[in-house]
XYZ file of C-alpha atoms in Angstrom:
118
model
C 49.186 53.416 173.207
C 47.492 56.781 172.813
C 48.166 58.667 169.576
C 49.595 61.663 171.408
C 52.506 59.529 172.647
C 53.523 58.856 169.050
C 53.587 62.539 168.071
C 57.253 63.193 168.898
C 58.654 60.124 167.079
C 56.391 60.929 164.130
C 57.743 64.477 163.826
C 61.339 63.288 164.240
C 60.788 60.668 161.520
C 59.741 63.152 158.825
C 62.347 63.113 156.031
C 63.881 66.272 154.572
C 61.403 68.277 152.519
C 62.372 68.882 148.897
C 62.330 72.509 147.814
C 62.759 74.150 144.427
C 65.471 76.537 145.525
C 68.038 76.480 148.262
C 68.788 73.771 150.794
C 66.228 71.191 151.825
C 64.110 72.003 154.832
C 64.578 69.591 157.717
C 61.188 70.092 159.332
C 57.663 71.170 158.416
C 56.600 74.782 158.962
C 53.230 74.018 160.581
C 51.583 71.098 162.335
C 47.822 70.635 162.281
C 46.397 68.186 164.786
C 43.292 67.237 166.767
C 42.529 68.189 170.339
C 43.977 64.874 171.507
C 47.487 66.170 170.770
C 47.110 69.356 172.801
C 49.435 69.566 175.788
C 51.846 72.170 177.098
C 54.793 69.796 176.627
C 53.958 69.133 172.985
C 53.425 72.823 172.241
C 56.715 73.788 173.875
C 58.615 71.000 172.079
C 57.209 72.016 168.690
C 57.941 75.723 169.212
C 61.532 74.963 170.244
C 62.011 73.313 166.862
C 60.469 76.199 164.923
C 57.218 74.401 164.055
C 54.015 76.402 164.384
C 51.389 74.219 166.104
C 47.793 74.495 164.866
C 46.059 72.418 167.533
C 42.521 73.150 168.739
C 42.333 73.792 172.465
C 39.971 71.460 174.332
C 36.857 73.181 175.618
C 37.634 76.434 173.798
C 37.935 75.783 170.067
C 36.325 73.236 167.810
C 38.246 70.888 165.564
C 36.173 72.088 162.602
C 38.783 74.758 161.874
C 41.111 72.004 160.752
C 38.484 70.552 158.423
C 39.501 72.412 155.280
C 43.023 70.997 155.528
C 42.258 67.682 157.138
C 39.751 66.314 154.634
C 42.498 65.787 152.036
C 44.384 63.498 154.384
C 41.268 61.657 155.529
C 40.195 61.127 151.917
C 43.607 59.789 150.905
C 43.724 57.394 153.850
C 40.249 56.102 153.027
C 41.344 55.495 149.412
C 44.403 53.546 150.551
C 42.606 51.468 153.146
C 39.807 50.685 150.728
C 41.998 47.809 149.588
C 41.266 44.668 151.588
C 44.906 43.715 152.250
C 45.564 46.964 154.066
C 43.064 46.499 156.849
C 44.478 46.952 160.314
C 46.474 43.987 161.659
C 46.003 41.877 158.546
C 49.710 41.639 157.779
C 52.091 40.458 160.464
C 55.300 41.777 158.917
C 55.870 45.475 158.392
C 57.711 44.906 155.117
C 54.670 43.201 153.620
C 52.374 45.984 154.807
C 54.660 48.627 153.244
C 54.792 46.676 149.983
C 51.005 46.494 149.771
C 50.763 50.151 150.785
C 53.054 51.076 147.888
C 50.921 49.055 145.494
C 47.756 50.681 146.810
C 49.287 54.144 146.391
C 50.324 53.339 142.814
C 46.854 52.008 141.965
C 45.168 55.010 143.559
C 47.372 57.438 141.623
C 46.727 55.531 138.400
C 42.963 55.671 138.943
C 43.061 59.413 139.689
C 45.229 60.166 136.662
C 43.087 58.051 134.343
C 39.984 60.007 135.473
C 41.723 63.311 134.756
C 42.930 62.162 131.321
C 39.478 61.057 130.128
């Protein structure tokens, strides 16, 4: 399955965003994505829901514009998947994968905080 087919369920699955004041937001304000997610249907669907799409157009713009925002996500994913148990298709049950993902996130946060404290 191509990643672009999972875009709509991914956006619909985002939980409410906690805010300091007022009611919780139900959707993100902006979406940054690669060229693979660019299509007229996706753009129209996102704009109908009040989400500003930041998707590079194929053949016109480079994906490097997204680099300053994207590297944080790429770095975090590489930290999480640096643990051997989290390699793709290693766990057969989703519950086990989520449990190990939670442990990896806790360990990663602990390591980052211990570096800051010392």
